[in-house]
PDB file of C-alpha atoms in Angstrom:
ATOM      1  CA  HIS A  21      11.127 -43.600   8.751  1.00 37.00           C
ATOM      2  CA  ARG A  22      12.588 -46.162  11.153  1.00 38.00           C
ATOM      3  CA  ASP A  23      15.473 -45.670  13.494  1.00 41.00           C
ATOM      4  CA  LEU A  24      18.470 -47.761  12.474  1.00 36.00           C
ATOM      5  CA  HIS A  25      18.534 -49.392  15.904  1.00 38.00           C
ATOM      6  CA  SER A  26      15.109 -50.948  15.240  1.00 43.00           C
ATOM      7  CA  PHE A  27      16.442 -53.158  12.436  1.00 42.00           C
ATOM      8  CA  PRO A  28      17.102 -56.817  13.354  1.00 49.00           C
ATOM      9  CA  THR A  29      20.712 -57.592  14.136  1.00 51.00           C
ATOM     10  CA  ARG A  30      22.737 -58.962  11.223  1.00 51.00           C
ATOM     11  CA  ARG A  31      26.315 -60.003  10.760  1.00 56.00           C
ATOM     12  CA  SER A  32      28.332 -57.271   9.025  1.00 56.00           C
ATOM     13  CA  SER A  33      28.898 -59.544   6.027  1.00 60.00           C
ATOM     14  CA  ASP A  34      25.122 -59.712   5.470  1.00 59.00           C
ATOM     15  CA  LEU A  35      24.557 -55.962   5.397  1.00 60.00           C
ATOM     16  CA  ASP A  36      24.423 -55.565   1.618  1.00 66.00           C
ATOM     17  CA  ARG A  37      20.682 -54.995   1.051  1.00 71.00           C
ATOM     18  CA  ILE A  38      20.101 -51.617   2.715  1.00 78.00           C
ATOM     19  CA  TRP A  39      20.102 -48.526   0.505  1.00 79.00           C
ATOM     20  CA  ILE A  40      19.602 -45.328   2.520  1.00 81.00           C
ATOM     21  CA  VAL A  41      19.786 -41.667   1.583  1.00 80.00           C
ATOM     22  CA  ASN A  42      19.235 -38.615   3.777  1.00 79.00           C
ATOM     23  CA  VAL A  43      17.046 -36.260   1.750  1.00 74.00           C
ATOM     24  CA  GLY A  44      15.539 -32.957   2.818  1.00 73.00           C
ATOM     25  CA  ASP A  45      13.981 -31.052  -0.086  1.00 74.00           C
ATOM     26  CA  LEU A  46      12.872 -33.680  -2.584  1.00 81.00           C
ATOM     27  CA  LYS A  47      11.343 -31.348  -5.164  1.00 86.00           C
ATOM     28  CA  PRO A  48      14.527 -29.672  -6.474  1.00 86.00           C
ATOM     29  CA  ILE A  49      16.489 -32.926  -6.741  1.00 89.00           C
ATOM     30  CA  GLU A  50      14.252 -35.203  -8.783  1.00 92.00           C
ATOM     31  CA  PHE A  51      17.031 -36.245 -11.140  1.00 94.00           C
ATOM     32  CA  PRO A  52      19.675 -37.123  -8.502  1.00 91.00           C
ATOM     33  CA  THR A  53      17.020 -39.005  -6.509  1.00 91.00           C
ATOM     34  CA  GLU A  54      16.002 -41.039  -9.537  1.00 93.00           C
ATOM     35  CA  TYR A  55      19.634 -41.876 -10.275  1.00 93.00           C
ATOM     36  CA  PHE A  56      20.131 -42.972  -6.667  1.00 91.00           C
ATOM     37  CA  LEU A  57      17.119 -45.292  -6.840  1.00 90.00           C
ATOM     38  CA  ALA A  58      18.121 -46.691 -10.238  1.00 92.00           C
ATOM     39  CA  LEU A  59      21.636 -47.344  -8.973  1.00 91.00           C
ATOM     40  CA  GLY A  60      20.238 -49.116  -5.937  1.00 88.00           C
ATOM     41  CA  ARG A  61      18.042 -51.364  -8.076  1.00 88.00           C
ATOM     42  CA  ASP A  62      20.754 -52.258 -10.552  1.00 90.00           C
ATOM     43  CA  PRO A  63      24.261 -51.152  -9.506  1.00 89.00           C
ATOM     44  CA  LYS A  64      25.931 -53.269 -12.171  1.00 91.00           C
ATOM     45  CA  ARG A  65      23.933 -51.578 -14.924  1.00 93.00           C
ATOM     46  CA  TRP A  66      24.728 -48.042 -13.772  1.00 92.00           C
ATOM     47  CA  THR A  67      28.422 -48.084 -13.051  1.00 91.00           C
ATOM     48  CA  LYS A  68      30.313 -44.794 -12.821  1.00 90.00           C
ATOM     49  CA  GLU A  69      31.223 -45.136 -16.497  1.00 94.00           C
ATOM     50  CA  LYS A  70      27.500 -45.128 -17.391  1.00 95.00           C
ATOM     51  CA  THR A  71      26.492 -42.001 -15.486  1.00 94.00           C
ATOM     52  CA  GLY A  72      26.564 -39.914 -18.657  1.00 95.00           C
ATOM     53  CA  GLU A  73      24.367 -42.427 -20.468  1.00 97.00           C
ATOM     54  CA  PHE A  74      21.840 -42.387 -17.639  1.00 97.00           C
ATOM     55  CA  THR A  75      21.676 -38.589 -17.754  1.00 97.00           C
ATOM     56  CA  ARG A  76      21.184 -38.528 -21.518  1.00 97.00           C
ATOM     57  CA  LEU A  77      18.458 -41.190 -21.436  1.00 97.00           C
ATOM     58  CA  TRP A  78      16.702 -39.301 -18.647  1.00 97.00           C
ATOM     59  CA  ALA A  79      16.808 -36.073 -20.681  1.00 97.00           C
ATOM     60  CA  GLU A  80      15.534 -37.913 -23.757  1.00 97.00           C
ATOM     61  CA  ARG A  81      12.620 -39.393 -21.821  1.00 97.00           C
ATOM     62  CA  GLU A  82      11.631 -36.021 -20.351  1.00 97.00           C
ATOM     63  CA  PHE A  83      12.272 -33.670 -23.279  1.00 97.00           C
ATOM     64  CA  GLY A  84      12.766 -35.732 -26.424  1.00 96.00           C
ATOM     65  CA  ALA A  85      15.779 -36.977 -28.325  1.00 97.00           C
ATOM     66  CA  ALA A  86      16.483 -33.832 -30.355  1.00 96.00           C
ATOM     67  CA  HIS A  87      18.159 -31.923 -27.504  1.00 97.00           C
ATOM     68  CA  ALA A  88      18.822 -34.721 -25.027  1.00 98.00           C
ATOM     69  CA  ALA A  89      22.616 -34.506 -25.188  1.00 98.00           C
ATOM     70  CA  GLU A  90      22.624 -30.727 -24.670  1.00 98.00           C
ATOM     71  CA  ILE A  91      20.170 -30.899 -21.780  1.00 98.00           C
ATOM     72  CA  ALA A  92      22.101 -33.742 -20.156  1.00 98.00           C
ATOM     73  CA  ASP A  93      25.245 -31.622 -20.327  1.00 98.00           C
ATOM     74  CA  MET A  94      23.449 -28.723 -18.621  1.00 98.00           C
ATOM     75  CA  VAL A  95      22.249 -30.985 -15.809  1.00 98.00           C
ATOM     76  CA  SER A  96      25.692 -32.533 -15.346  1.00 97.00           C
ATOM     77  CA  THR A  97      27.397 -29.131 -15.390  1.00 98.00           C
ATOM     78  CA  THR A  98      25.001 -27.752 -12.770  1.00 97.00           C
ATOM     79  CA  LEU A  99      25.659 -30.734 -10.510  1.00 95.00           C
ATOM     80  CA  LYS A 100      29.405 -30.316 -11.023  1.00 95.00           C
ATOM     81  CA  TYR A 101      29.287 -26.644 -10.038  1.00 95.00           C
ATOM     82  CA  ASN A 102      26.983 -27.376  -7.121  1.00 92.00           C
ATOM     83  CA  GLY A 103      29.329 -30.081  -5.898  1.00 91.00           C
ATOM     84  CA  ARG A 104      32.193 -27.631  -5.474  1.00 91.00           C
ATOM     85  CA  ARG A 105      30.406 -26.043  -2.518  1.00 91.00           C
ATOM     86  CA  LYS A 106      26.778 -26.290  -1.452  1.00 89.00           C
ATOM     87  CA  PRO A 107      25.059 -22.926  -1.986  1.00 89.00           C
ATOM     88  CA  GLU A 108      24.128 -22.513   1.674  1.00 89.00           C
ATOM     89  CA  LEU A 109      27.818 -22.877   2.592  1.00 92.00           C
ATOM     90  CA  LEU A 110      29.056 -20.145   0.263  1.00 96.00           C
ATOM     91  CA  ASP A 111      30.389 -16.879   1.657  1.00 96.00           C
ATOM     92  CA  PRO A 112      32.176 -13.816   0.230  1.00 97.00           C
ATOM     93  CA  THR A 113      35.574 -15.511   0.605  1.00 96.00           C
ATOM     94  CA  THR A 114      34.750 -18.878  -1.001  1.00 97.00           C
ATOM     95  CA  PHE A 115      36.105 -17.994  -4.434  1.00 98.00           C
ATOM     96  CA  SER A 116      39.329 -16.013  -4.682  1.00 98.00           C
ATOM     97  CA  LEU A 117      38.906 -12.431  -5.842  1.00 98.00           C
ATOM     98  CA  VAL A 118      42.603 -11.921  -6.592  1.00 98.00           C
ATOM     99  CA  ASP A 119      44.152 -15.281  -7.510  1.00 97.00           C
ATOM    100  CA  TYR A 120      43.758 -17.285 -10.731  1.00 95.00           C
ATOM    101  CA  GLN A 121      40.829 -15.072 -11.833  1.00 97.00           C
ATOM    102  CA  GLU A 122      38.756 -17.632  -9.937  1.00 98.00           C
ATOM    103  CA  ALA A 123      35.741 -15.545  -8.942  1.00 98.00           C
ATOM    104  CA  ASP A 124      35.445 -14.000 -12.404  1.00 98.00           C
ATOM    105  CA  ARG A 125      35.672 -17.418 -14.050  1.00 97.00           C
ATOM    106  CA  VAL A 126      32.978 -18.793 -11.729  1.00 97.00           C
ATOM    107  CA  VAL A 127      30.615 -15.960 -12.658  1.00 98.00           C
ATOM    108  CA  ALA A 128      31.388 -16.306 -16.382  1.00 98.00           C
ATOM    109  CA  ASP A 129      30.836 -20.072 -16.272  1.00 97.00           C
ATOM    110  CA  PHE A 130      27.465 -19.636 -14.567  1.00 98.00           C
ATOM    111  CA  HIS A 131      26.361 -16.919 -16.971  1.00 98.00           C
ATOM    112  CA  ALA A 132      27.186 -19.200 -19.900  1.00 98.00           C
ATOM    113  CA  LEU A 133      25.313 -22.132 -18.359  1.00 98.00           C
ATOM    114  CA  VAL A 134      22.204 -20.102 -17.551  1.00 98.00           C
ATOM    115  CA  ALA A 135      22.210 -18.503 -21.013  1.00 98.00           C
ATOM    116  CA  LYS A 136      22.251 -21.967 -22.620  1.00 98.00           C
ATOM    117  CA  ALA A 137      19.407 -23.145 -20.387  1.00 98.00           C
ATOM    118  CA  GLU A 138      17.260 -20.078 -21.071  1.00 98.00           C
ATOM    119  CA  LYS A 139      17.844 -20.429 -24.810  1.00 98.00           C
ATOM    120  CA  MET A 140      16.891 -24.099 -24.651  1.00 98.00           C
ATOM    121  CA  GLN A 141      13.705 -23.397 -22.720  1.00 97.00           C
ATOM    122  CA  ALA A 142      12.581 -20.974 -25.418  1.00 97.00           C
ATOM    123  CA  MET A 143      13.175 -23.662 -28.084  1.00 96.00           C
ATOM    124  CA  LEU A 144      11.207 -26.419 -26.360  1.00 97.00           C
ATOM    125  CA  PRO A 145       7.476 -27.020 -26.835  1.00 96.00           C
ATOM    126  CA  GLU A 146       5.431 -24.922 -24.447  1.00 96.00           C
ATOM    127  CA  ALA A 147       3.969 -27.992 -22.764  1.00 96.00           C
ATOM    128  CA  VAL A 148       7.340 -29.092 -21.358  1.00 97.00           C
ATOM    129  CA  ARG A 149       8.723 -25.671 -20.441  1.00 98.00           C
ATOM    130  CA  PRO A 150       7.484 -25.794 -16.824  1.00 97.00           C
ATOM    131  CA  ALA A 151       9.194 -29.161 -16.337  1.00 97.00           C
ATOM    132  CA  PHE A 152      12.374 -27.849 -17.941  1.00 98.00           C
ATOM    133  CA  PHE A 153      12.316 -24.843 -15.636  1.00 98.00           C
ATOM    134  CA  GLU A 154      11.913 -27.055 -12.571  1.00 97.00           C
ATOM    135  CA  LEU A 155      14.432 -29.724 -13.563  1.00 97.00           C
ATOM    136  CA  VAL A 156      17.113 -27.834 -15.497  1.00 98.00           C
ATOM    137  CA  LEU A 157      16.872 -24.038 -15.548  1.00 98.00           C
ATOM    138  CA  HIS A 158      15.984 -23.327 -11.935  1.00 98.00           C
ATOM    139  CA  PRO A 159      18.786 -25.450 -10.390  1.00 96.00           C
ATOM    140  CA  ALA A 160      21.326 -23.668 -12.601  1.00 97.00           C
ATOM    141  CA  LYS A 161      19.949 -20.151 -12.236  1.00 98.00           C
ATOM    142  CA  SER A 162      19.258 -20.267  -8.515  1.00 97.00           C
ATOM    143  CA  TYR A 163      22.784 -21.443  -7.696  1.00 97.00           C
ATOM    144  CA  ALA A 164      24.295 -18.980 -10.184  1.00 98.00           C
ATOM    145  CA  GLN A 165      22.550 -16.039  -8.546  1.00 98.00           C
ATOM    146  CA  VAL A 166      23.591 -17.015  -5.030  1.00 98.00           C
ATOM    147  CA  ALA A 167      27.214 -17.617  -6.055  1.00 98.00           C
ATOM    148  CA  GLU A 168      27.423 -14.274  -7.857  1.00 98.00           C
ATOM    149  CA  LEU A 169      25.733 -12.550  -4.913  1.00 98.00           C
ATOM    150  CA  TYR A 170      28.500 -13.659  -2.554  1.00 98.00           C
ATOM    151  CA  ILE A 171      31.205 -12.762  -5.080  1.00 98.00           C
ATOM    152  CA  ALA A 172      29.677  -9.290  -5.498  1.00 98.00           C
ATOM    153  CA  ALA A 173      29.641  -8.854  -1.716  1.00 98.00           C
ATOM    154  CA  GLY A 174      33.280  -9.933  -1.577  1.00 98.00           C
ATOM    155  CA  LYS A 175      34.244  -7.440  -4.276  1.00 98.00           C
ATOM    156  CA  ASN A 176      32.374  -4.691  -2.458  1.00 98.00           C
ATOM    157  CA  LYS A 177      34.517  -5.284   0.634  1.00 98.00           C
ATOM    158  CA  LEU A 178      37.811  -5.645  -1.267  1.00 98.00           C
ATOM    159  CA  TYR A 179      37.233  -2.696  -3.576  1.00 98.00           C
ATOM    160  CA  GLY A 180      36.048  -0.559  -0.674  1.00 98.00           C
ATOM    161  CA  ALA A 181      39.329  -1.227   1.108  1.00 98.00           C
ATOM    162  CA  GLN A 182      41.193  -0.261  -2.081  1.00 98.00           C
ATOM    163  CA  GLY A 183      39.133   2.915  -2.450  1.00 97.00           C
ATOM    164  CA  ARG A 184      37.644   1.955  -5.822  1.00 97.00           C
ATOM    165  CA  ALA A 185      34.615   3.897  -6.961  1.00 97.00           C
ATOM    166  CA  SER A 186      33.193   0.620  -8.287  1.00 98.00           C
ATOM    167  CA  ALA A 187      32.828  -0.671  -4.692  1.00 98.00           C
ATOM    168  CA  ASN A 188      29.454   1.085  -4.638  1.00 98.00           C
ATOM    169  CA  ASP A 189      28.427  -0.645  -7.856  1.00 98.00           C
ATOM    170  CA  PHE A 190      29.046  -4.019  -6.230  1.00 98.00           C
ATOM    171  CA  ALA A 191      27.001  -2.998  -3.201  1.00 98.00           C
ATOM    172  CA  ALA A 192      24.131  -2.311  -5.585  1.00 98.00           C
ATOM    173  CA  ARG A 193      24.797  -5.544  -7.464  1.00 98.00           C
ATOM    174  CA  THR A 194      24.658  -7.551  -4.233  1.00 98.00           C
ATOM    175  CA  LYS A 195      21.295  -6.027  -3.349  1.00 98.00           C
ATOM    176  CA  ALA A 196      19.944  -6.667  -6.857  1.00 98.00           C
ATOM    177  CA  LEU A 197      21.006 -10.329  -6.785  1.00 98.00           C
ATOM    178  CA  TYR A 198      19.484 -10.802  -3.332  1.00 98.00           C
ATOM    179  CA  GLN A 199      16.192  -9.486  -4.691  1.00 98.00           C
ATOM    180  CA  ALA A 200      16.531 -11.619  -7.839  1.00 98.00           C
ATOM    181  CA  ASP A 201      16.892 -14.702  -5.641  1.00 98.00           C
ATOM    182  CA  ALA A 202      13.703 -13.785  -3.769  1.00 98.00           C
ATOM    183  CA  ASP A 203      11.876 -13.130  -7.048  1.00 98.00           C
ATOM    184  CA  LEU A 204      12.965 -16.477  -8.493  1.00 98.00           C
ATOM    185  CA  GLY A 205      11.691 -18.325  -5.428  1.00 97.00           C
ATOM    186  CA  ASP A 206       8.447 -16.354  -5.533  1.00 98.00           C
ATOM    187  CA  TYR A 207       7.970 -17.272  -9.201  1.00 98.00           C
ATOM    188  CA  TYR A 208       8.514 -20.971  -8.428  1.00 97.00           C
ATOM    189  CA  ASN A 209       6.093 -20.884  -5.483  1.00 97.00           C
ATOM    190  CA  HIS A 210       3.291 -18.706  -6.803  1.00 97.00           C
ATOM    191  CA  THR A 211       3.430 -18.248 -10.593  1.00 98.00           C
ATOM    192  CA  LEU A 212       4.765 -21.502 -12.031  1.00 97.00           C
ATOM    193  CA  LEU A 213       1.811 -23.722 -12.952  1.00 97.00           C
ATOM    194  CA  ASN A 214      -0.475 -21.333 -11.048  1.00 97.00           C
ATOM    195  CA  GLY A 215       1.165 -22.015  -7.719  1.00 97.00           C
ATOM    196  CA  LYS A 216       1.197 -25.815  -7.902  1.00 97.00           C
ATOM    197  CA  TRP A 217       4.508 -25.939  -6.014  1.00 95.00           C
ATOM    198  CA  ASP A 218       3.775 -23.284  -3.386  1.00 96.00           C
ATOM    199  CA  HIS A 219       6.273 -23.290  -0.482  1.00 94.00           C
ATOM    200  CA  MET A 220       8.678 -25.652  -2.270  1.00 93.00           C
ATOM    201  CA  MET A 221      11.293 -22.873  -2.430  1.00 94.00           C
ATOM    202  CA  ASP A 222      10.839 -21.577   1.125  1.00 93.00           C
ATOM    203  CA  GLN A 223      13.996 -23.206   2.492  1.00 91.00           C
ATOM    204  CA  THR A 224      16.485 -20.717   3.954  1.00 93.00           C
ATOM    205  CA  HIS A 225      19.700 -20.739   1.903  1.00 93.00           C
ATOM    206  CA  ILE A 226      21.458 -17.366   2.298  1.00 96.00           C
ATOM    207  CA  GLY A 227      23.188 -16.216   5.461  1.00 94.00           C
ATOM    208  CA  TYR A 228      24.420 -19.436   7.033  1.00 92.00           C
ATOM    209  CA  THR A 229      27.221 -19.045   9.569  1.00 88.00           C
ATOM    210  CA  ASN A 230      27.607 -22.783  10.190  1.00 85.00           C
ATOM    211  CA  TRP A 231      26.126 -25.993   8.818  1.00 83.00           C
ATOM    212  CA  GLN A 232      22.694 -25.260  10.284  1.00 85.00           C
ATOM    213  CA  GLN A 233      20.267 -22.691   8.916  1.00 86.00           C
ATOM    214  CA  PRO A 234      19.931 -19.288  10.676  1.00 89.00           C
ATOM    215  CA  VAL A 235      17.970 -19.519  13.919  1.00 88.00           C
ATOM    216  CA  ASP A 236      15.249 -17.176  12.642  1.00 93.00           C
ATOM    217  CA  ASN A 237      14.783 -19.302   9.484  1.00 91.00           C
ATOM    218  CA  LYS A 238      15.220 -16.256   7.258  1.00 94.00           C
ATOM    219  CA  ASN A 239      17.641 -15.429   4.473  1.00 95.00           C
ATOM    220  CA  HIS A 240      20.173 -12.728   5.330  1.00 95.00           C
ATOM    221  CA  MET A 241      21.959 -10.724   2.658  1.00 97.00           C
ATOM    222  CA  PRO A 242      25.729 -10.532   3.175  1.00 97.00           C
ATOM    223  CA  ALA A 243      26.820  -7.158   4.521  1.00 97.00           C
ATOM    224  CA  VAL A 244      27.847  -4.462   2.045  1.00 98.00           C
ATOM    225  CA  LYS A 245      29.101  -0.919   2.514  1.00 98.00           C
ATOM    226  CA  GLU A 246      29.064   2.159   0.314  1.00 97.00           C
ATOM    227  CA  ILE A 247      32.059   4.500   0.410  1.00 97.00           C
ATOM    228  CA  GLU A 248      32.148   8.285   0.107  1.00 97.00           C
ATOM    229  CA  LEU A 249      33.872   9.457  -3.070  1.00 97.00           C
ATOM    230  CA  PRO A 250      35.555  12.824  -3.604  1.00 96.00           C
ATOM    231  CA  ASP A 251      34.447  14.891  -6.584  1.00 97.00           C
ATOM    232  CA  ALA A 252      37.940  14.944  -8.108  1.00 97.00           C
ATOM    233  CA  ALA A 253      39.406  11.968  -9.958  1.00 96.00           C
ATOM    234  CA  ALA A 254      42.252  10.011  -8.401  1.00 97.00           C
ATOM    235  CA  MET A 255      43.996   7.067 -10.048  1.00 97.00           C
ATOM    236  CA  GLY A 256      44.572   3.746  -8.314  1.00 97.00           C
ATOM    237  CA  VAL A 257      46.181   0.558  -9.574  1.00 97.00           C
ATOM    238  CA  ALA A 258      45.574  -3.022  -8.458  1.00 98.00           C
ATOM    239  CA  ILE A 259      46.979  -6.241  -9.888  1.00 97.00           C
ATOM    240  CA  GLU A 260      46.120  -9.893 -10.153  1.00 98.00           C
ATOM    241  CA  GLY A 261      47.464 -11.870  -7.221  1.00 97.00           C
ATOM    242  CA  SER A 262      47.292  -9.105  -4.612  1.00 97.00           C
ATOM    243  CA  ALA A 263      44.625  -7.466  -2.477  1.00 97.00           C
ATOM    244  CA  SER A 264      46.758  -4.312  -2.194  1.00 97.00           C
ATOM    245  CA  ALA A 265      46.405  -1.161  -4.254  1.00 97.00           C
ATOM    246  CA  TRP A 266      48.907   1.474  -5.386  1.00 96.00           C
ATOM    247  CA  PRO A 267      49.816   4.171  -4.636  1.00 95.00           C
ATOM    248  CA  GLY A 268      49.864   3.524  -0.935  1.00 91.00           C
ATOM    249  CA  ALA A 269      50.724  -0.165  -0.670  1.00 93.00           C
ATOM    250  CA  ALA A 270      54.188  -1.184   0.437  1.00 91.00           C
ATOM    251  CA  GLY A 271      56.623  -2.590  -2.120  1.00 90.00           C
ATOM    252  CA  ASP A 272      56.369  -2.986  -5.877  1.00 91.00           C
ATOM    253  CA  ALA A 273      53.331  -4.411  -7.646  1.00 93.00           C
ATOM    254  CA  ALA A 274      54.489  -7.737  -9.137  1.00 94.00           C
ATOM    255  CA  LEU A 275      52.248  -9.836 -11.344  1.00 95.00           C
ATOM    256  CA  PRO A 276      52.277 -13.644 -11.173  1.00 95.00           C
ATOM    257  CA  GLY A 277      54.814 -15.273 -13.495  1.00 93.00           C
ATOM    258  CA  PHE A 278      54.437 -16.091 -17.184  1.00 93.00           C
ATOM    259  CA  ASP A 279      55.754 -19.179 -18.967  1.00 91.00           C
ATOM    260  CA  VAL A 280      55.853 -20.406 -22.542  1.00 89.00           C
ATOM    261  CA  PHE A 281      53.958 -23.609 -21.737  1.00 91.00           C
ATOM    262  CA  ASN A 282      50.801 -22.093 -20.269  1.00 92.00           C
ATOM    263  CA  GLN A 283      51.062 -18.725 -22.032  1.00 93.00           C
ATOM    264  CA  GLU A 284      49.103 -16.995 -19.313  1.00 93.00           C
ATOM    265  CA  ARG A 285      47.722 -13.510 -19.333  1.00 96.00           C
ATOM    266  CA  HIS A 286      47.388 -11.492 -16.137  1.00 97.00           C
ATOM    267  CA  TYR A 287      45.651  -8.230 -15.438  1.00 97.00           C
ATOM    268  CA  ILE A 288      46.294  -4.762 -14.104  1.00 98.00           C
ATOM    269  CA  ASP A 289      43.253  -2.771 -12.987  1.00 98.00           C
ATOM    270  CA  VAL A 290      43.451   0.998 -13.378  1.00 98.00           C
ATOM    271  CA  PHE A 291      40.632   2.424 -11.297  1.00 98.00           C
ATOM    272  CA  ASP A 292      39.120   5.705 -10.210  1.00 98.00           C
ATOM    273  CA  LYS A 293      38.950   6.719  -6.555  1.00 97.00           C
ATOM    274  CA  GLY A 294      36.733   9.724  -7.248  1.00 97.00           C
ATOM    275  CA  LYS A 295      33.606  10.780  -9.144  1.00 96.00           C
ATOM    276  CA  ALA A 296      35.249  12.450 -12.161  1.00 97.00           C
ATOM    277  CA  ALA A 297      36.723  10.434 -15.034  1.00 97.00           C
ATOM    278  CA  PHE A 298      40.378  10.623 -16.067  1.00 97.00           C
ATOM    279  CA  ASP A 299      42.604   9.566 -18.969  1.00 97.00           C
ATOM    280  CA  PHE A 300      45.614   7.279 -18.611  1.00 97.00           C
ATOM    281  CA  THR A 301      48.579   5.949 -20.568  1.00 96.00           C
ATOM    282  CA  ALA A 302      50.367   2.622 -20.089  1.00 96.00           C
ATOM    283  CA  THR A 303      53.841   1.698 -21.346  1.00 95.00           C
ATOM    284  CA  ALA A 304      55.915  -1.494 -21.239  1.00 95.00           C
ATOM    285  CA  SER A 305      59.647  -1.670 -20.607  1.00 92.00           C
ATOM    286  CA  ALA A 306      60.347  -4.429 -23.146  1.00 92.00           C
ATOM    287  CA  PRO A 307      59.037  -5.251 -26.654  1.00 92.00           C
ATOM    288  CA  TRP A 308      57.916  -8.735 -25.617  1.00 93.00           C
ATOM    289  CA  ILE A 309      55.444  -7.360 -23.049  1.00 95.00           C
ATOM    290  CA  VAL A 310      52.021  -6.985 -24.672  1.00 96.00           C
ATOM    291  CA  LEU A 311      49.415  -4.675 -23.148  1.00 97.00           C
ATOM    292  CA  SER A 312      45.778  -4.893 -24.223  1.00 97.00           C
ATOM    293  CA  ALA A 313      45.501  -1.088 -23.959  1.00 97.00           C
ATOM    294  CA  THR A 314      48.118   1.655 -23.837  1.00 96.00           C
ATOM    295  CA  LYS A 315      45.767   4.575 -23.283  1.00 96.00           C
ATOM    296  CA  GLY A 316      42.164   5.260 -22.535  1.00 96.00           C
ATOM    297  CA  SER A 317      39.631   6.870 -20.270  1.00 96.00           C
ATOM    298  CA  VAL A 318      38.596   5.569 -16.843  1.00 97.00           C
ATOM    299  CA  ASP A 319      35.156   6.267 -15.442  1.00 95.00           C
ATOM    300  CA  LYS A 320      35.119   3.543 -12.768  1.00 96.00           C
ATOM    301  CA  GLU A 321      37.826   1.060 -13.746  1.00 97.00           C
ATOM    302  CA  ARG A 322      39.668  -0.321 -16.743  1.00 97.00           C
ATOM    303  CA  ARG A 323      41.314  -3.745 -16.926  1.00 97.00           C
ATOM    304  CA  ILE A 324      44.571  -4.008 -18.873  1.00 98.00           C
ATOM    305  CA  TRP A 325      45.569  -7.538 -19.852  1.00 98.00           C
ATOM    306  CA  VAL A 326      49.286  -8.294 -19.857  1.00 97.00           C
ATOM    307  CA  SER A 327      50.709 -11.146 -21.931  1.00 96.00           C
ATOM    308  CA  VAL A 328      54.033 -12.152 -23.455  1.00 94.00           C
ATOM    309  CA  ASP A 329      54.855 -12.272 -27.152  1.00 94.00           C
ATOM    310  CA  TRP A 330      57.038 -15.377 -27.128  1.00 92.00           C
ATOM    311  CA  SER A 331      58.065 -14.788 -30.741  1.00 90.00           C
ATOM    312  CA  LYS A 332      60.076 -11.814 -29.484  1.00 88.00           C
ATOM    313  CA  ASP A 333      62.254 -14.399 -27.708  1.00 72.00           C
ATOM    314  CA  PRO A 334      62.546 -13.133 -24.140  1.00 73.00           C
ATOM    315  CA  LYS A 335      65.383 -14.683 -22.178  1.00 72.00           C
ATOM    316  CA  GLU A 336      64.846 -17.894 -20.213  1.00 67.00           C
ATOM    317  CA  THR A 337      64.140 -15.824 -17.114  1.00 70.00           C
ATOM    318  CA  SER A 338      63.321 -12.189 -17.738  1.00 70.00           C
ATOM    319  CA  GLU A 339      61.746  -9.343 -15.852  1.00 73.00           C
ATOM    320  CA  GLY A 340      59.917  -6.395 -17.285  1.00 74.00           C
ATOM    321  CA  ARG A 341      57.788  -3.538 -16.125  1.00 74.00           C
ATOM    322  CA  SER A 342      54.718  -1.662 -17.192  1.00 74.00           C
ATOM    323  CA  GLU A 343      53.944   1.835 -16.035  1.00 72.00           C
ATOM    324  CA  GLU A 344      50.516   3.428 -15.827  1.00 78.00           C
ATOM    325  CA  ARG A 345      50.169   7.197 -15.644  1.00 79.00           C
ATOM    326  CA  ARG A 346      47.231   9.514 -15.347  1.00 79.00           C
ATOM    327  CA  VAL A 347      47.105  12.095 -18.117  1.00 73.00           C
ATOM    328  CA  GLY A 348      46.467  15.653 -16.980  1.00 62.00           C
TER     329      GLY A 348
END
């Protein structure tokens, strides 16, 4: 390492031969580092249009041609997700819990990615599985667990404020994911290749409150809280697009709009505020309102999807209602 001030003075027009990157943990970013170096050696060869080709050729070199395209897609998808927000800068409010189904989509996307990577690892020859774990599976799984951990902590806080019984489930889920993160790092450090990469996953990455790691250099699980539940059942309703819950919240519960071009579906959550289960019914005020369920039993919570049957020809601008009732 040399301080930039120690370089000989050059005119600004001559400064086209320095290629510098600030890198901390080299081990988890072998592929991006190699791309950076290749781009520096031959920037005309690896233009932005050729990034996909570089990734595929790298996957082919490391794991063979048979699955190169699939593996390249996994690597690219992981980097895409990681680029949305660095894992150490996530918090329980990063992804919206009420708007656009964002948090749920993030979790579903990560589950799908990790499932593909785990399936691929099982298909590959045993000799390359450790490398696949290091280069492909671990980057996807480690970020997925941390992202879901923060989302679970966020749901614990939101659902606790709404009085949902499931708030306690998300407290438990947060704790389980925090332990899973520790176990994954422990596996990388001590079990993988008999501990060849010990300490490579020691970097603090959970519990940041600013850009710098916690002063004690330890991970800190986001705070969760369990709520006391009455023995008797009590129905609550929450909707997409609002952090409020009914009964109790001011005003009517209004879902986001629907239109014929996007043909959205939005949700209504019917949830229990007690320990005992209850039955419910749901009815719509117009024939063009489609409910995914019109009756059922609720132990913790039940999501009802609301959509529009455009063949029933609702007016250009129409309003309708659905009503959820507890039975008994």
